[in-house]
PDB file of C-alpha atoms in Angstrom:
ATOM      1  CA  ILE A   1     104.693 117.088 110.458  1.00  0.00           C
ATOM      2  CA  ASP A   2     104.956 120.755 111.260  1.00  0.00           C
ATOM      3  CA  SER A   3     102.720 123.661 112.163  1.00  0.00           C
ATOM      4  CA  ASN A   4     103.209 127.300 111.264  1.00  0.00           C
ATOM      5  CA  PRO A   5     100.503 129.684 112.541  1.00  0.00           C
ATOM      6  CA  SER A   6     100.619 133.092 110.866  1.00  0.00           C
ATOM      7  CA  PRO A   7      98.388 136.173 110.747  1.00  0.00           C
ATOM      8  CA  SER A   8      96.304 136.983 107.674  1.00  0.00           C
ATOM      9  CA  LYS A   9      93.318 139.132 106.766  1.00  0.00           C
ATOM     10  CA  LEU A  10      89.859 137.824 105.936  1.00  0.00           C
ATOM     11  CA  ASP A  11      87.262 140.445 104.873  1.00  0.00           C
ATOM     12  CA  GLY A  12      89.480 143.127 106.379  1.00  0.00           C
ATOM     13  CA  VAL A  13      89.689 141.404 109.762  1.00  0.00           C
ATOM     14  CA  GLU A  14      92.994 139.965 110.936  1.00  0.00           C
ATOM     15  CA  THR A  15      92.714 136.244 111.570  1.00  0.00           C
ATOM     16  CA  GLU A  16      95.078 133.448 112.518  1.00  0.00           C
ATOM     17  CA  THR A  17      95.858 130.929 109.795  1.00  0.00           C
ATOM     18  CA  ALA A  18      97.456 127.579 110.526  1.00  0.00           C
ATOM     19  CA  SER A  19      99.675 125.559 108.194  1.00  0.00           C
ATOM     20  CA  TYR A  20     100.293 121.838 108.564  1.00  0.00           C
ATOM     21  CA  ILE A  21     102.753 119.754 106.584  1.00  0.00           C
ATOM     22  CA  PHE A  22     101.753 116.173 105.783  1.00  0.00           C
ATOM     23  CA  PRO A  23     104.454 113.772 104.542  1.00  0.00           C
ATOM     24  CA  ALA A  24     103.426 111.212 101.948  1.00  0.00           C
ATOM     25  CA  GLU A  25     101.950 108.067 103.476  1.00  0.00           C
ATOM     26  CA  ALA A  26     102.935 106.054 100.404  1.00  0.00           C
ATOM     27  CA  SER A  27     104.592 106.653  97.043  1.00  0.00           C
ATOM     28  CA  THR A  28     105.846 104.620  94.131  1.00  0.00           C
ATOM     29  CA  TYR A  29     106.362 104.759  90.409  1.00  0.00           C
ATOM     30  CA  VAL A  30     105.147 102.184  87.926  1.00  0.00           C
ATOM     31  CA  GLN A  31     106.793 101.355  84.605  1.00  0.00           C
ATOM     32  CA  ASP A  32     105.243  99.858  81.503  1.00  0.00           C
ATOM     33  CA  GLY A  33     106.494  96.297  81.061  1.00  0.00           C
ATOM     34  CA  VAL A  34     107.819  96.035  84.629  1.00  0.00           C
ATOM     35  CA  ASN A  35     105.563  93.948  86.857  1.00  0.00           C
ATOM     36  CA  SER A  36     107.640  94.054  90.031  1.00  0.00           C
ATOM     37  CA  THR A  37     106.809  96.544  92.783  1.00  0.00           C
ATOM     38  CA  LEU A  38     108.964  99.669  92.954  1.00  0.00           C
ATOM     39  CA  GLY A  39     107.574 101.229  96.133  1.00  0.00           C
ATOM     40  CA  SER A  40     110.741 100.629  98.145  1.00  0.00           C
ATOM     41  CA  LYS A  41     112.880 102.729  95.799  1.00  0.00           C
ATOM     42  CA  ALA A  42     114.481 105.974  96.970  1.00  0.00           C
ATOM     43  CA  GLN A  43     113.396 107.715  93.775  1.00  0.00           C
ATOM     44  CA  LEU A  44     110.167 108.469  91.925  1.00  0.00           C
ATOM     45  CA  LEU A  45     110.535 108.445  88.130  1.00  0.00           C
ATOM     46  CA  VAL A  46     108.394 110.282  85.598  1.00  0.00           C
ATOM     47  CA  ASP A  47     109.029 109.604  81.916  1.00  0.00           C
ATOM     48  CA  GLY A  48     107.399 109.250  78.528  1.00  0.00           C
ATOM     49  CA  LEU A  49     109.880 106.762  77.085  1.00  0.00           C
ATOM     50  CA  PRO A  50     109.794 104.276  78.687  1.00  0.00           C
ATOM     51  CA  LYS A  51     106.425 105.114  80.235  1.00  0.00           C
ATOM     52  CA  ARG A  52     106.874 105.758  83.954  1.00  0.00           C
ATOM     53  CA  VAL A  53     104.159 107.195  86.184  1.00  0.00           C
ATOM     54  CA  THR A  54     104.644 108.388  89.765  1.00  0.00           C
ATOM     55  CA  LEU A  55     101.871 107.974  92.350  1.00  0.00           C
ATOM     56  CA  ILE A  56     101.843 109.683  95.766  1.00  0.00           C
ATOM     57  CA  LYS A  57      99.283 109.127  98.518  1.00  0.00           C
ATOM     58  CA  PHE A  58      98.403 111.508 101.354  1.00  0.00           C
ATOM     59  CA  ASP A  59      96.146 110.444 104.218  1.00  0.00           C
ATOM     60  CA  LEU A  60      94.020 113.385 105.434  1.00  0.00           C
ATOM     61  CA  SER A  61      91.275 111.356 107.124  1.00  0.00           C
ATOM     62  CA  SER A  62      91.602 113.118 110.478  1.00  0.00           C
ATOM     63  CA  LEU A  63      90.794 116.463 108.888  1.00  0.00           C
ATOM     64  CA  THR A  64      87.490 115.459 107.304  1.00  0.00           C
ATOM     65  CA  LEU A  65      85.814 115.695 110.739  1.00  0.00           C
ATOM     66  CA  ASP A  66      86.282 119.456 110.816  1.00  0.00           C
ATOM     67  CA  ASP A  67      84.600 121.971 108.527  1.00  0.00           C
ATOM     68  CA  ILE A  68      87.522 124.284 107.773  1.00  0.00           C
ATOM     69  CA  GLU A  69      88.344 126.405 104.771  1.00  0.00           C
ATOM     70  CA  VAL A  70      91.565 125.575 102.972  1.00  0.00           C
ATOM     71  CA  LYS A  71      93.389 128.737 101.933  1.00  0.00           C
ATOM     72  CA  LYS A  72      96.322 127.035 100.248  1.00  0.00           C
ATOM     73  CA  ALA A  73      97.477 123.507  99.430  1.00  0.00           C
ATOM     74  CA  LYS A  74     100.932 122.940  97.939  1.00  0.00           C
ATOM     75  CA  LEU A  75     102.695 119.739  96.959  1.00  0.00           C
ATOM     76  CA  SER A  76     106.457 119.931  97.545  1.00  0.00           C
ATOM     77  CA  LEU A  77     108.871 117.707  95.615  1.00  0.00           C
ATOM     78  CA  TYR A  78     112.667 117.407  95.747  1.00  0.00           C
ATOM     79  CA  ALA A  79     114.274 116.946  92.316  1.00  0.00           C
ATOM     80  CA  MET A  80     117.125 114.473  91.943  1.00  0.00           C
ATOM     81  CA  THR A  81     117.855 115.167  88.248  1.00  0.00           C
ATOM     82  CA  ASN A  82     117.779 117.994  85.736  1.00  0.00           C
ATOM     83  CA  SER A  83     114.903 118.047  83.270  1.00  0.00           C
ATOM     84  CA  GLU A  84     113.110 120.370  80.854  1.00  0.00           C
ATOM     85  CA  PHE A  85     109.693 119.332  82.226  1.00  0.00           C
ATOM     86  CA  GLY A  86     108.464 118.500  85.730  1.00  0.00           C
ATOM     87  CA  GLY A  87     105.511 116.377  84.663  1.00  0.00           C
ATOM     88  CA  LYS A  88     101.736 116.535  84.188  1.00  0.00           C
ATOM     89  CA  PHE A  89      99.776 116.355  87.442  1.00  0.00           C
ATOM     90  CA  SER A  90      96.335 115.016  88.257  1.00  0.00           C
ATOM     91  CA  VAL A  91      94.542 114.179  91.500  1.00  0.00           C
ATOM     92  CA  PHE A  92      92.368 111.246  92.564  1.00  0.00           C
ATOM     93  CA  PRO A  93      90.223 112.329  95.551  1.00  0.00           C
ATOM     94  CA  GLU A  94      89.500 109.314  97.754  1.00  0.00           C
ATOM     95  CA  GLY A  95      92.047 107.344  95.724  1.00  0.00           C
ATOM     96  CA  SER A  96      93.931 104.293  96.954  1.00  0.00           C
ATOM     97  CA  LEU A  97      97.567 103.227  96.814  1.00  0.00           C
ATOM     98  CA  ASP A  98      99.542 100.387  98.387  1.00  0.00           C
ATOM     99  CA  GLN A  99     103.186 100.879  97.444  1.00  0.00           C
ATOM    100  CA  THR A 100     104.030  97.292  98.404  1.00  0.00           C
ATOM    101  CA  LEU A 101     101.594  95.832  95.844  1.00  0.00           C
ATOM    102  CA  THR A 102     101.242  98.403  93.068  1.00  0.00           C
ATOM    103  CA  THR A 103     102.648  97.636  89.617  1.00  0.00           C
ATOM    104  CA  TRP A 104     101.857  98.897  86.118  1.00  0.00           C
ATOM    105  CA  ASP A 105      99.343  96.111  85.586  1.00  0.00           C
ATOM    106  CA  THR A 106      97.673  96.201  89.020  1.00  0.00           C
ATOM    107  CA  THR A 107      96.766  99.891  89.206  1.00  0.00           C
ATOM    108  CA  PRO A 108      94.199 101.656  86.999  1.00  0.00           C
ATOM    109  CA  TYR A 109      96.230 104.850  87.403  1.00  0.00           C
ATOM    110  CA  SER A 110      98.834 103.638  84.908  1.00  0.00           C
ATOM    111  CA  ASN A 111      96.770 104.868  81.970  1.00  0.00           C
ATOM    112  CA  ILE A 112      93.920 106.802  83.611  1.00  0.00           C
ATOM    113  CA  GLU A 113      94.312 110.445  84.608  1.00  0.00           C
ATOM    114  CA  GLY A 114      92.620 111.963  87.643  1.00  0.00           C
ATOM    115  CA  VAL A 115      91.275 115.503  87.980  1.00  0.00           C
ATOM    116  CA  ASP A 116      93.618 117.723  85.977  1.00  0.00           C
ATOM    117  CA  ALA A 117      96.072 119.766  88.065  1.00  0.00           C
ATOM    118  CA  GLY A 118      98.202 121.122  85.217  1.00  0.00           C
ATOM    119  CA  GLY A 119     101.879 120.747  84.456  1.00  0.00           C
ATOM    120  CA  LEU A 120     105.089 121.804  86.143  1.00  0.00           C
ATOM    121  CA  LYS A 121     107.175 123.878  83.763  1.00  0.00           C
ATOM    122  CA  GLY A 122     110.908 123.528  83.577  1.00  0.00           C
ATOM    123  CA  PRO A 123     113.710 123.765  83.679  1.00  0.00           C
ATOM    124  CA  ILE A 124     113.936 121.448  86.681  1.00  0.00           C
ATOM    125  CA  ASN A 125     117.281 121.539  88.477  1.00  0.00           C
ATOM    126  CA  GLU A 126     118.613 118.726  90.619  1.00  0.00           C
ATOM    127  CA  LYS A 127     118.857 119.195  94.389  1.00  0.00           C
ATOM    128  CA  GLU A 128     116.116 121.836  94.403  1.00  0.00           C
ATOM    129  CA  TYR A 129     112.559 121.841  95.739  1.00  0.00           C
ATOM    130  CA  TYR A 130     109.551 122.453  93.509  1.00  0.00           C
ATOM    131  CA  GLU A 131     105.962 123.242  94.460  1.00  0.00           C
ATOM    132  CA  LYS A 132     102.684 122.413  92.710  1.00  0.00           C
ATOM    133  CA  ASP A 133      99.594 124.346  93.724  1.00  0.00           C
ATOM    134  CA  LEU A 134      96.711 121.959  94.487  1.00  0.00           C
ATOM    135  CA  THR A 135      94.422 124.466  96.259  1.00  0.00           C
ATOM    136  CA  ALA A 136      91.648 124.088  93.684  1.00  0.00           C
ATOM    137  CA  HIS A 137      91.222 120.449  94.686  1.00  0.00           C
ATOM    138  CA  PHE A 138      90.205 121.401  98.237  1.00  0.00           C
ATOM    139  CA  VAL A 139      87.570 124.076  97.570  1.00  0.00           C
ATOM    140  CA  ASN A 140      84.706 121.597  98.025  1.00  0.00           C
ATOM    141  CA  GLY A 141      86.063 120.057 101.210  1.00  0.00           C
ATOM    142  CA  ILE A 142      88.935 117.909 102.339  1.00  0.00           C
ATOM    143  CA  PRO A 143      89.027 114.342 100.988  1.00  0.00           C
ATOM    144  CA  SER A 144      90.067 111.645 103.436  1.00  0.00           C
ATOM    145  CA  VAL A 145      92.766 110.495 101.002  1.00  0.00           C
ATOM    146  CA  ILE A 146      94.220 111.922  97.819  1.00  0.00           C
ATOM    147  CA  VAL A 147      96.502 110.245  95.312  1.00  0.00           C
ATOM    148  CA  VAL A 148      98.587 112.537  93.112  1.00  0.00           C
ATOM    149  CA  ARG A 149      99.558 111.183  89.685  1.00  0.00           C
ATOM    150  CA  ILE A 150     102.559 112.588  87.790  1.00  0.00           C
ATOM    151  CA  ALA A 151     103.112 111.521  84.187  1.00  0.00           C
ATOM    152  CA  SER A 152     104.865 112.781  81.072  1.00  0.00           C
ATOM    153  CA  ASP A 153     104.728 112.276  77.319  1.00  0.00           C
ATOM    154  CA  ARG A 154     108.335 113.436  76.874  1.00  0.00           C
ATOM    155  CA  PRO A 155     111.434 111.242  76.691  1.00  0.00           C
ATOM    156  CA  ASN A 156     113.546 113.461  78.967  1.00  0.00           C
ATOM    157  CA  GLY A 157     112.239 112.219  82.297  1.00  0.00           C
ATOM    158  CA  VAL A 158     112.530 113.709  85.759  1.00  0.00           C
ATOM    159  CA  MET A 159     113.349 112.012  89.065  1.00  0.00           C
ATOM    160  CA  TYR A 160     111.981 113.072  92.454  1.00  0.00           C
ATOM    161  CA  ARG A 161     112.959 111.874  95.917  1.00  0.00           C
ATOM    162  CA  SER A 162     110.613 109.413  97.621  1.00  0.00           C
ATOM    163  CA  GLN A 163     110.077 109.273 101.376  1.00  0.00           C
ATOM    164  CA  ASN A 164     112.090 106.038 101.405  1.00  0.00           C
ATOM    165  CA  GLY A 165     115.330 107.724 100.371  1.00  0.00           C
ATOM    166  CA  ALA A 166     115.299 110.629 102.823  1.00  0.00           C
ATOM    167  CA  PRO A 167     112.155 111.301 104.862  1.00  0.00           C
ATOM    168  CA  ASN A 168     112.921 115.018 105.191  1.00  0.00           C
ATOM    169  CA  LYS A 169     113.190 115.306 101.389  1.00  0.00           C
ATOM    170  CA  GLY A 170     110.232 113.124 100.456  1.00  0.00           C
ATOM    171  CA  PRO A 171     106.951 114.441  99.003  1.00  0.00           C
ATOM    172  CA  GLN A 172     105.030 116.727 101.348  1.00  0.00           C
ATOM    173  CA  LEU A 173     101.628 118.392 101.244  1.00  0.00           C
ATOM    174  CA  ASP A 174     101.501 121.808 102.923  1.00  0.00           C
ATOM    175  CA  ILE A 175      97.925 122.857 103.764  1.00  0.00           C
ATOM    176  CA  THR A 176      97.069 126.304 105.135  1.00  0.00           C
ATOM    177  CA  PHE A 177      93.685 126.652 106.850  1.00  0.00           C
ATOM    178  CA  ALA A 178      91.705 129.880 107.292  1.00  0.00           C
ATOM    179  CA  THR A 179      91.405 129.098 111.016  1.00  0.00           C
ATOM    180  CA  GLU A 180      93.105 126.741 113.448  1.00  0.00           C
ATOM    181  CA  PRO A 181      91.656 123.233 112.978  1.00  0.00           C
ATOM    182  CA  ASN A 182      89.644 121.758 115.828  1.00  0.00           C
ATOM    183  CA  SER A 183      91.992 120.684 118.609  1.00  0.00           C
ATOM    184  CA  GLU A 184      90.311 117.292 119.010  1.00  0.00           C
ATOM    185  CA  VAL A 185      90.928 116.558 115.345  1.00  0.00           C
ATOM    186  CA  MET A 186      94.539 117.650 115.685  1.00  0.00           C
ATOM    187  CA  LYS A 187      94.958 115.484 118.774  1.00  0.00           C
ATOM    188  CA  GLU A 188      93.866 112.451 116.753  1.00  0.00           C
ATOM    189  CA  LEU A 189      96.229 113.380 113.923  1.00  0.00           C
ATOM    190  CA  PHE A 190      99.312 114.501 115.824  1.00  0.00           C
ATOM    191  CA  GLY A 191      98.860 112.618 119.137  1.00  0.00           C
ATOM    192  CA  THR A 192      98.766 115.846 121.172  1.00  0.00           C
ATOM    193  CA  GLU A 193      96.898 119.111 121.244  1.00  0.00           C
ATOM    194  CA  ALA A 194      97.344 121.278 118.161  1.00  0.00           C
ATOM    195  CA  PRO A 195     100.909 122.635 118.029  1.00  0.00           C
ATOM    196  CA  THR A 196     101.449 126.117 119.427  1.00  0.00           C
ATOM    197  CA  PRO A 197     103.976 128.736 118.278  1.00  0.00           C
ATOM    198  CA  ALA A 198     105.665 128.784 121.707  1.00  0.00           C
ATOM    199  CA  PRO A 199     106.272 126.291 124.560  1.00  0.00           C
ATOM    200  CA  THR A 200     103.326 125.914 126.925  1.00  0.00           C
ATOM    201  CA  VAL A 201     105.280 124.622 129.944  1.00  0.00           C
ATOM    202  CA  GLU A 202     108.567 125.582 131.552  1.00  0.00           C
ATOM    203  CA  LYS A 203     111.287 123.118 130.578  1.00  0.00           C
ATOM    204  CA  GLN A 204     113.267 122.042 133.631  1.00  0.00           C
ATOM    205  CA  TRP A 205     114.185 119.038 135.747  1.00  0.00           C
ATOM    206  CA  PRO A 206     113.468 118.823 139.481  1.00  0.00           C
ATOM    207  CA  ASN A 207     116.445 120.355 141.347  1.00  0.00           C
ATOM    208  CA  PRO A 208     118.712 120.575 138.294  1.00  0.00           C
ATOM    209  CA  LEU A 209     122.422 120.789 139.055  1.00  0.00           C
ATOM    210  CA  THR A 210     125.194 122.458 137.102  1.00  0.00           C
ATOM    211  CA  MET A 211     128.601 120.834 136.645  1.00  0.00           C
ATOM    212  CA  SER A 212     131.509 122.639 138.329  1.00  0.00           C
ATOM    213  CA  ASP A 213     133.605 122.711 135.146  1.00  0.00           C
ATOM    214  CA  PRO A 214     131.263 121.925 132.216  1.00  0.00           C
ATOM    215  CA  PRO A 215     132.589 121.260 128.699  1.00  0.00           C
ATOM    216  CA  GLY A 216     131.644 123.466 125.773  1.00  0.00           C
ATOM    217  CA  ASP A 217     128.709 121.305 124.689  1.00  0.00           C
ATOM    218  CA  TYR A 218     127.168 121.029 128.168  1.00  0.00           C
ATOM    219  CA  PHE A 219     123.444 121.785 128.541  1.00  0.00           C
ATOM    220  CA  ASN A 220     120.875 121.481 131.311  1.00  0.00           C
ATOM    221  CA  TYR A 221     117.219 122.352 131.801  1.00  0.00           C
ATOM    222  CA  ASN A 222     117.648 124.879 134.602  1.00  0.00           C
ATOM    223  CA  PRO A 223     116.107 128.153 133.333  1.00  0.00           C
ATOM    224  CA  ARG A 224     118.126 130.053 135.927  1.00  0.00           C
ATOM    225  CA  SER A 225     121.432 128.599 134.719  1.00  0.00           C
ATOM    226  CA  SER A 226     123.614 130.145 132.009  1.00  0.00           C
ATOM    227  CA  TYR A 227     123.684 126.629 130.516  1.00  0.00           C
ATOM    228  CA  GLY A 228     119.898 126.322 130.478  1.00  0.00           C
ATOM    229  CA  PRO A 229     117.281 127.112 127.826  1.00  0.00           C
TER     230      PRO A 229
END
């Protein structure tokens, strides 16, 4: 989870926007004719033949307590294969997903589309990130949970990285707010006050000492030392 405050203009007045990155809480793909769970896989498959549908869940429940305008919401995906098509996207506000239990037969999302979010045009290149704009799905407020569905009717499928394979390359939702979200809400979400763009305390140990002949990788927390921060 990351924060990136940045200046912007609203009605000609400069304001401070705040961006927060939410990793997927759960993700899986389901395949027609396969009734075992696939939520532990490192990859998320999208295909038309055989039919494979990817489902990604984001928990935003801590944000529903605050009435804030969403300026931008982007889904980020890391491609693991080349493809001519990135998939057809739809969103289930207040959807549900348990990656440890979900199979093709146990989820209604196998054959049912959510609110249309459009397609992702290709070509898709492996080892690159791709973004899908989901801002329109936040204009009427922030749902406590959203489930993103990615499907395809084409035989040349695409593979994305799940959060199980590499957490830093798993699906992420980047939301930019018109103003900094309420600090109490952020404390519930992040465990501390809302992140700030700079340190709020001086980093040092009590009476820090410097080695007489430190190696090249030596570091201490004495701000007055040439080896300090």
